[in-house]
Amino acid sequence: MANCVLIASDGDALLVDTPYTASLTRSLIAAAQRVLPTPASISRVVNTHANGDHAYGNSLFPHADIISTDANLDHLCLEPAPEQLQTLLDNCQEEKPFDRYLLAHFGRYDYSELSLTQPSHTFTGRLELHVGDTAVELIEVGPAHTAGDLIVHLPDSGVVCTGDILFIGDVPVHWAGPLSGVLDACQKVLDLKPAVIVPGHGPLARPADLRDYMDFITAVREHIHSLHAQGLDVQDASRALLHEHRHTRLGLRERLAVLTSTEYRHLNADPHPVQLLQLLDSAVRLTPDCVPTSVPARHRAPHRP
Ligand SMILES: [Zn+2]
């Protein structure tokens, strides 16, 4: 679902992002234990941002220090807790297109064992750590994907973990924006001259992949700004963008409507907080072809009515 990175050195270990469900987290812990000296070696967890697919597994690390940015706590107010997401899915009605979309994307996961576990240690700007003898730099780059994004830099090995600043393979979704903030965050990654980039989603990347992604974001941003300047409202601008980009090789094109809404919120200086589900609901309404006609049985958990 999303990438997690284990950094281990001299008997100590730090995990960048936690998995989406309890069973995925247990599998990750079991895999980690094969290379760690003791089961309790993961003493610190870093959340690159507060989306559930990067932080719901926090509750399975009760003894670890959980580190993120101060601003990450702002996004947590907008994100459904695992219990809320489970209740939402349990009450989905398959005759409703948006509910079928939710079940198709989230119904295969079981969130019932998890509870919201917030960061125990937050910072602003930059935090330098050591895991054994390995230097680790946490660099705040938000607001961009969410209010409080950070990237993780391992200067000795030239690795950068970007969280959801970067998606490889799908159209990205960005909840906070503006898109110029995402581009600035990407530039900060490039400035570190990384050898290997770990995106939030998708395979490992190189700087050339990040530059291609920045070209895509720049083109989308310019298109949205031109539609806004022509006086189109957010719905019509989303339709125009979806029409223009219908042949993109990237998956999940409905997210273009979320990007349009995010950028419009900034262009219109809209002071209202982001409504994540509402944004997704409008995106799905604009792209009915992304809704499956039926939901496979495996997307309905056994305990679900
Ligand atoms: Zn993600």
mmCIF file of C-alpha atoms in Angstrom, residues 22-304:
data_model
loop_
_atom_site.group_PDB
_atom_site.id
_atom_site.type_symbol
_atom_site.label_atom_id
_atom_site.label_comp_id
_atom_site.label_asym_id
_atom_site.label_seq_id
_atom_site.Cartn_x
_atom_site.Cartn_y
_atom_site.Cartn_z
ATOM 1 C CA ALA A 22 -2.564 -4.350 12.320
ATOM 2 C CA SER A 23 -1.830 -7.463 10.235
ATOM 3 C CA LEU A 24 0.425 -5.561 7.805
ATOM 4 C CA THR A 25 2.237 -4.005 10.784
ATOM 5 C CA ARG A 26 2.756 -7.407 12.434
ATOM 6 C CA SER A 27 4.163 -8.761 9.163
ATOM 7 C CA LEU A 28 6.553 -5.822 8.986
ATOM 8 C CA ILE A 29 7.649 -6.321 12.629
ATOM 9 C CA ALA A 30 8.238 -10.047 11.962
ATOM 10 C CA ALA A 31 10.342 -9.218 8.881
ATOM 11 C CA ALA A 32 12.268 -6.561 10.821
ATOM 12 C CA GLN A 33 13.016 -8.969 13.665
ATOM 13 C CA ARG A 34 14.899 -11.230 11.273
ATOM 14 C CA VAL A 35 17.547 -8.501 10.881
ATOM 15 C CA LEU A 36 17.406 -6.865 14.336
ATOM 16 C CA PRO A 37 19.252 -8.011 17.491
ATOM 17 C CA THR A 38 16.160 -7.855 19.758
ATOM 18 C CA PRO A 39 12.416 -7.500 19.136
ATOM 19 C CA ALA A 40 12.414 -4.182 21.024
ATOM 20 C CA SER A 41 15.076 -2.626 18.813
ATOM 21 C CA ILE A 42 12.642 -0.310 16.975
ATOM 22 C CA SER A 43 12.929 2.468 19.551
ATOM 23 C CA ARG A 44 11.724 5.284 17.276
ATOM 24 C CA VAL A 45 9.057 5.693 14.608
ATOM 25 C CA VAL A 46 8.930 8.686 12.249
ATOM 26 C CA ASN A 47 5.662 9.661 10.529
ATOM 27 C CA THR A 48 6.357 11.554 7.284
ATOM 28 C CA HIS A 49 2.756 12.849 7.550
ATOM 29 C CA ALA A 50 -0.544 11.991 9.208
ATOM 30 C CA ASN A 51 -2.415 10.025 6.518
ATOM 31 C CA GLY A 52 -3.569 6.658 7.882
ATOM 32 C CA ASP A 53 -1.660 4.643 5.287
ATOM 33 C CA HIS A 54 1.548 6.021 6.849
ATOM 34 C CA ALA A 55 0.582 6.211 10.523
ATOM 35 C CA TYR A 56 -2.306 3.882 11.515
ATOM 36 C CA GLY A 57 0.199 1.192 12.569
ATOM 37 C CA ASN A 58 1.675 3.517 15.252
ATOM 38 C CA SER A 59 -0.398 1.849 17.979
ATOM 39 C CA LEU A 60 1.562 -1.399 17.544
ATOM 40 C CA PHE A 61 4.740 0.357 18.718
ATOM 41 C CA PRO A 62 3.659 1.217 22.292
ATOM 42 C CA HIS A 63 7.227 1.619 23.581
ATOM 43 C CA ALA A 64 8.631 3.643 20.693
ATOM 44 C CA ASP A 65 9.034 7.402 20.555
ATOM 45 C CA ILE A 66 6.830 8.570 17.653
ATOM 46 C CA ILE A 67 8.323 11.601 15.917
ATOM 47 C CA SER A 68 6.768 14.037 13.468
ATOM 48 C CA THR A 69 6.348 17.770 12.838
ATOM 49 C CA ASP A 70 4.261 20.107 15.012
ATOM 50 C CA ALA A 71 2.153 20.898 11.938
ATOM 51 C CA ASN A 72 1.397 17.208 11.476
ATOM 52 C CA LEU A 73 -0.950 17.500 14.450
ATOM 53 C CA ASP A 74 -3.040 20.017 12.436
ATOM 54 C CA HIS A 75 -3.684 17.452 9.701
ATOM 55 C CA LEU A 76 -4.559 14.802 12.305
ATOM 56 C CA CYS A 77 -7.683 16.866 13.109
ATOM 57 C CA LEU A 78 -8.866 16.292 9.512
ATOM 58 C CA GLU A 79 -7.942 12.628 9.101
ATOM 59 C CA PRO A 80 -10.473 9.954 10.135
ATOM 60 C CA ALA A 81 -9.208 7.771 13.001
ATOM 61 C CA PRO A 82 -9.015 4.033 12.154
ATOM 62 C CA GLU A 83 -12.167 3.342 14.194
ATOM 63 C CA GLN A 84 -14.046 6.023 12.206
ATOM 64 C CA LEU A 85 -12.864 4.648 8.863
ATOM 65 C CA GLN A 86 -13.917 1.131 9.909
ATOM 66 C CA THR A 87 -17.385 2.383 10.904
ATOM 67 C CA LEU A 88 -17.680 4.272 7.618
ATOM 68 C CA LEU A 89 -16.864 1.114 5.635
ATOM 69 C CA ASP A 90 -19.150 -1.062 7.766
ATOM 70 C CA ASN A 91 -22.021 1.250 6.865
ATOM 71 C CA CYS A 92 -21.278 1.511 3.130
ATOM 72 C CA GLN A 93 -24.219 0.671 0.856
ATOM 73 C CA GLU A 94 -23.192 -0.936 -2.402
ATOM 74 C CA GLU A 95 -25.998 0.684 -4.390
ATOM 75 C CA LYS A 96 -24.302 4.065 -3.820
ATOM 76 C CA PRO A 97 -21.442 4.749 -6.286
ATOM 77 C CA PHE A 98 -19.249 6.593 -3.759
ATOM 78 C CA ASP A 99 -19.672 3.774 -1.241
ATOM 79 C CA ARG A 100 -18.648 1.233 -3.924
ATOM 80 C CA TYR A 101 -15.571 3.374 -4.631
ATOM 81 C CA LEU A 102 -14.678 3.424 -0.914
ATOM 82 C CA LEU A 103 -15.146 -0.341 -0.595
ATOM 83 C CA ALA A 104 -13.088 -0.978 -3.739
ATOM 84 C CA HIS A 105 -10.153 1.054 -2.409
ATOM 85 C CA PHE A 106 -10.341 0.604 1.366
ATOM 86 C CA GLY A 107 -12.677 -2.362 1.977
ATOM 87 C CA ARG A 108 -9.944 -4.983 1.661
ATOM 88 C CA TYR A 109 -8.292 -3.633 4.832
ATOM 89 C CA ASP A 110 -9.394 -4.319 8.393
ATOM 90 C CA TYR A 111 -8.845 -1.335 10.695
ATOM 91 C CA SER A 112 -10.756 -2.745 13.657
ATOM 92 C CA GLU A 113 -7.748 -3.522 15.901
ATOM 93 C CA LEU A 114 -6.136 -0.089 15.569
ATOM 94 C CA SER A 115 -6.545 3.092 17.549
ATOM 95 C CA LEU A 116 -5.312 6.581 16.788
ATOM 96 C CA THR A 117 -1.804 7.043 18.221
ATOM 97 C CA GLN A 118 -0.432 10.535 17.883
ATOM 98 C CA PRO A 119 3.242 11.523 17.738
ATOM 99 C CA SER A 120 4.903 11.683 21.160
ATOM 100 C CA HIS A 121 7.674 14.030 20.020
ATOM 101 C CA THR A 122 7.230 16.856 17.500
ATOM 102 C CA PHE A 123 9.543 19.480 16.015
ATOM 103 C CA THR A 124 9.574 22.397 13.584
ATOM 104 C CA GLY A 125 12.104 22.895 10.793
ATOM 105 C CA ARG A 126 14.799 20.290 11.187
ATOM 106 C CA LEU A 127 15.788 17.483 13.568
ATOM 107 C CA GLU A 128 19.080 15.581 13.471
ATOM 108 C CA LEU A 129 19.211 12.092 14.964
ATOM 109 C CA HIS A 130 21.534 9.122 15.114
ATOM 110 C CA VAL A 131 20.491 5.498 14.808
ATOM 111 C CA GLY A 132 23.565 3.700 16.074
ATOM 112 C CA ASP A 133 26.308 5.349 14.038
ATOM 113 C CA THR A 134 23.988 6.304 11.149
ATOM 114 C CA ALA A 135 23.092 9.992 10.830
ATOM 115 C CA VAL A 136 19.421 10.699 10.064
ATOM 116 C CA GLU A 137 18.059 14.161 9.204
ATOM 117 C CA LEU A 138 14.352 14.955 9.403
ATOM 118 C CA ILE A 139 13.494 18.022 7.304
ATOM 119 C CA GLU A 140 10.079 19.692 7.401
ATOM 120 C CA VAL A 141 8.865 20.449 3.854
ATOM 121 C CA GLY A 142 5.129 21.099 4.365
ATOM 122 C CA PRO A 143 2.572 22.332 3.902
ATOM 123 C CA ALA A 144 2.458 20.430 0.636
ATOM 124 C CA HIS A 145 0.788 16.986 0.545
ATOM 125 C CA THR A 146 -0.578 17.660 4.052
ATOM 126 C CA ALA A 147 -0.063 20.433 6.607
ATOM 127 C CA GLY A 148 2.983 18.824 8.213
ATOM 128 C CA ASP A 149 5.077 16.827 5.720
ATOM 129 C CA LEU A 150 8.673 15.883 6.431
ATOM 130 C CA ILE A 151 11.348 14.060 4.451
ATOM 131 C CA VAL A 152 14.005 11.722 5.891
ATOM 132 C CA HIS A 153 17.588 12.069 4.656
ATOM 133 C CA LEU A 154 20.382 9.567 5.220
ATOM 134 C CA PRO A 155 23.403 11.676 4.205
ATOM 135 C CA ASP A 156 25.952 8.830 4.381
ATOM 136 C CA SER A 157 24.103 6.627 1.884
ATOM 137 C CA GLY A 158 22.378 9.306 -0.208
ATOM 138 C CA VAL A 159 18.871 8.023 0.501
ATOM 139 C CA VAL A 160 15.836 10.309 0.836
ATOM 140 C CA CYS A 161 12.397 9.073 1.945
ATOM 141 C CA THR A 162 9.861 11.580 0.617
ATOM 142 C CA GLY A 163 6.574 10.405 2.107
ATOM 143 C CA ASP A 164 3.689 11.471 -0.131
ATOM 144 C CA ILE A 165 5.461 14.469 -1.587
ATOM 145 C CA LEU A 166 6.168 11.948 -4.378
ATOM 146 C CA PHE A 167 3.968 9.247 -5.943
ATOM 147 C CA ILE A 168 5.406 6.996 -8.653
ATOM 148 C CA GLY A 169 2.943 5.280 -11.032
ATOM 149 C CA ASP A 170 -0.292 7.063 -10.107
ATOM 150 C CA VAL A 171 -1.625 10.595 -10.304
ATOM 151 C CA PRO A 172 -0.689 12.099 -6.930
ATOM 152 C CA VAL A 173 -3.233 13.381 -4.459
ATOM 153 C CA HIS A 174 -2.383 16.477 -2.418
ATOM 154 C CA TRP A 175 -4.725 17.598 0.343
ATOM 155 C CA ALA A 176 -3.050 20.757 1.675
ATOM 156 C CA GLY A 177 -1.183 22.361 -1.216
ATOM 157 C CA PRO A 178 -0.630 24.691 -2.876
ATOM 158 C CA LEU A 179 1.073 22.787 -5.697
ATOM 159 C CA SER A 180 3.935 25.299 -5.559
ATOM 160 C CA GLY A 181 4.552 23.916 -2.037
ATOM 161 C CA VAL A 182 4.807 20.395 -3.479
ATOM 162 C CA LEU A 183 7.276 21.640 -6.125
ATOM 163 C CA ASP A 184 9.345 23.423 -3.453
ATOM 164 C CA ALA A 185 9.415 20.230 -1.380
ATOM 165 C CA CYS A 186 10.557 18.224 -4.441
ATOM 166 C CA GLN A 187 13.309 20.774 -5.102
ATOM 167 C CA LYS A 188 14.524 20.340 -1.502
ATOM 168 C CA VAL A 189 14.822 16.600 -2.204
ATOM 169 C CA LEU A 190 16.799 17.261 -5.424
ATOM 170 C CA ASP A 191 19.078 19.726 -3.590
ATOM 171 C CA LEU A 192 20.171 16.849 -1.317
ATOM 172 C CA LYS A 193 21.543 15.144 -4.481
ATOM 173 C CA PRO A 194 20.111 11.744 -3.530
ATOM 174 C CA ALA A 195 21.284 8.479 -5.079
ATOM 175 C CA VAL A 196 18.029 6.707 -4.162
ATOM 176 C CA ILE A 197 14.610 8.221 -3.514
ATOM 177 C CA VAL A 198 11.939 6.263 -1.634
ATOM 178 C CA PRO A 199 8.526 7.678 -2.635
ATOM 179 C CA GLY A 200 5.453 7.424 -0.416
ATOM 180 C CA HIS A 201 3.933 5.056 -2.994
ATOM 181 C CA GLY A 202 5.488 3.103 -5.838
ATOM 182 C CA PRO A 203 8.953 1.732 -6.640
ATOM 183 C CA LEU A 204 12.305 3.302 -5.735
ATOM 184 C CA ALA A 205 13.128 6.344 -7.845
ATOM 185 C CA ARG A 206 16.089 8.364 -9.119
ATOM 186 C CA PRO A 207 16.400 12.157 -9.440
ATOM 187 C CA ALA A 208 15.379 11.895 -13.135
ATOM 188 C CA ASP A 209 12.058 10.320 -12.055
ATOM 189 C CA LEU A 210 11.513 13.152 -9.581
ATOM 190 C CA ARG A 211 12.197 15.732 -12.323
ATOM 191 C CA ASP A 212 9.592 14.025 -14.576
ATOM 192 C CA TYR A 213 7.110 14.147 -11.708
ATOM 193 C CA MET A 214 7.844 17.844 -11.142
ATOM 194 C CA ASP A 215 7.205 18.486 -14.865
ATOM 195 C CA PHE A 216 3.818 16.770 -14.501
ATOM 196 C CA ILE A 217 2.894 18.811 -11.392
ATOM 197 C CA THR A 218 4.049 22.022 -13.103
ATOM 198 C CA ALA A 219 1.884 21.293 -16.182
ATOM 199 C CA VAL A 220 -1.168 20.480 -14.026
ATOM 200 C CA ARG A 221 -0.629 23.613 -11.920
ATOM 201 C CA GLU A 222 -0.326 25.884 -14.985
ATOM 202 C CA HIS A 223 -3.458 24.356 -16.513
ATOM 203 C CA ILE A 224 -5.470 24.881 -13.299
ATOM 204 C CA HIS A 225 -4.261 28.491 -13.024
ATOM 205 C CA SER A 226 -5.244 29.191 -16.640
ATOM 206 C CA LEU A 227 -8.736 27.691 -16.102
ATOM 207 C CA HIS A 228 -9.125 29.800 -12.951
ATOM 208 C CA ALA A 229 -8.056 32.939 -14.857
ATOM 209 C CA GLN A 230 -10.703 32.135 -17.509
ATOM 210 C CA GLY A 231 -13.350 32.278 -14.769
ATOM 211 C CA LEU A 232 -14.281 28.563 -14.640
ATOM 212 C CA ASP A 233 -15.643 27.314 -11.329
ATOM 213 C CA VAL A 234 -13.935 24.379 -9.622
ATOM 214 C CA GLN A 235 -16.321 21.761 -11.061
ATOM 215 C CA ASP A 236 -15.873 22.925 -14.666
ATOM 216 C CA ALA A 237 -12.127 23.323 -14.186
ATOM 217 C CA SER A 238 -11.921 19.739 -12.851
ATOM 218 C CA ARG A 239 -13.909 18.475 -15.857
ATOM 219 C CA ALA A 240 -11.603 20.320 -18.259
ATOM 220 C CA LEU A 241 -8.492 18.966 -16.562
ATOM 221 C CA LEU A 242 -9.844 15.404 -16.500
ATOM 222 C CA HIS A 243 -10.713 15.673 -20.212
ATOM 223 C CA GLU A 244 -7.266 17.009 -21.112
ATOM 224 C CA HIS A 245 -5.409 14.338 -19.120
ATOM 225 C CA ARG A 246 -7.630 11.370 -19.995
ATOM 226 C CA HIS A 247 -4.827 9.629 -21.869
ATOM 227 C CA THR A 248 -2.270 9.877 -19.064
ATOM 228 C CA ARG A 249 -0.460 6.589 -18.343
ATOM 229 C CA LEU A 250 -0.808 7.285 -14.623
ATOM 230 C CA GLY A 251 -3.500 5.493 -12.611
ATOM 231 C CA LEU A 252 -6.209 7.009 -10.371
ATOM 232 C CA ARG A 253 -6.932 9.972 -12.683
ATOM 233 C CA GLU A 254 -9.924 10.990 -10.494
ATOM 234 C CA ARG A 255 -7.299 12.537 -8.188
ATOM 235 C CA LEU A 256 -6.873 15.333 -10.766
ATOM 236 C CA ALA A 257 -10.183 16.670 -9.436
ATOM 237 C CA VAL A 258 -8.779 16.703 -5.888
ATOM 238 C CA LEU A 259 -5.686 18.577 -7.115
ATOM 239 C CA THR A 260 -7.962 21.116 -8.818
ATOM 240 C CA SER A 261 -10.004 21.645 -5.633
ATOM 241 C CA THR A 262 -6.834 22.003 -3.543
ATOM 242 C CA GLU A 263 -5.328 24.590 -5.888
ATOM 243 C CA TYR A 264 -8.631 26.483 -6.218
ATOM 244 C CA ARG A 265 -8.869 26.731 -2.426
ATOM 245 C CA HIS A 266 -5.578 28.657 -2.464
ATOM 246 C CA LEU A 267 -6.417 30.723 -5.546
ATOM 247 C CA ASN A 268 -9.726 31.756 -3.933
ATOM 248 C CA ALA A 269 -8.157 32.244 -0.477
ATOM 249 C CA ASP A 270 -10.835 29.914 0.896
ATOM 250 C CA PRO A 271 -10.397 29.881 4.705
ATOM 251 C CA HIS A 272 -12.460 26.721 5.337
ATOM 252 C CA PRO A 273 -10.654 23.573 6.506
ATOM 253 C CA VAL A 274 -10.151 20.750 4.012
ATOM 254 C CA GLN A 275 -12.914 18.120 3.977
ATOM 255 C CA LEU A 276 -11.092 15.003 2.819
ATOM 256 C CA LEU A 277 -14.132 12.796 2.174
ATOM 257 C CA GLN A 278 -16.042 15.608 0.489
ATOM 258 C CA LEU A 279 -13.105 16.228 -1.867
ATOM 259 C CA LEU A 280 -12.969 12.546 -2.759
ATOM 260 C CA ASP A 281 -16.749 12.362 -3.182
ATOM 261 C CA SER A 282 -16.749 15.254 -5.695
ATOM 262 C CA ALA A 283 -13.795 13.692 -7.553
ATOM 263 C CA VAL A 284 -15.654 10.384 -7.852
ATOM 264 C CA ARG A 285 -18.831 12.128 -9.090
ATOM 265 C CA LEU A 286 -16.794 13.753 -11.872
ATOM 266 C CA THR A 287 -15.215 10.452 -12.956
ATOM 267 C CA PRO A 288 -18.000 7.827 -12.869
ATOM 268 C CA ASP A 289 -15.785 5.451 -14.892
ATOM 269 C CA CYS A 290 -13.558 5.016 -11.793
ATOM 270 C CA VAL A 291 -16.432 3.422 -9.838
ATOM 271 C CA PRO A 292 -16.651 -0.386 -10.078
ATOM 272 C CA THR A 293 -20.059 -1.865 -10.962
ATOM 273 C CA SER A 294 -19.725 -4.385 -8.128
ATOM 274 C CA VAL A 295 -17.490 -4.955 -5.127
ATOM 275 C CA PRO A 296 -15.547 -8.253 -4.789
ATOM 276 C CA ALA A 297 -16.416 -10.345 -1.723
ATOM 277 C CA ARG A 298 -12.867 -9.989 -0.363
ATOM 278 C CA HIS A 299 -13.511 -6.251 0.044
ATOM 279 C CA ARG A 300 -16.198 -6.983 2.597
ATOM 280 C CA ALA A 301 -14.684 -7.948 5.955
ATOM 281 C CA PRO A 302 -16.234 -11.032 7.630
ATOM 282 C CA HIS A 303 -17.532 -9.013 10.603
ATOM 283 C CA ARG A 304 -19.258 -6.564 8.309
#
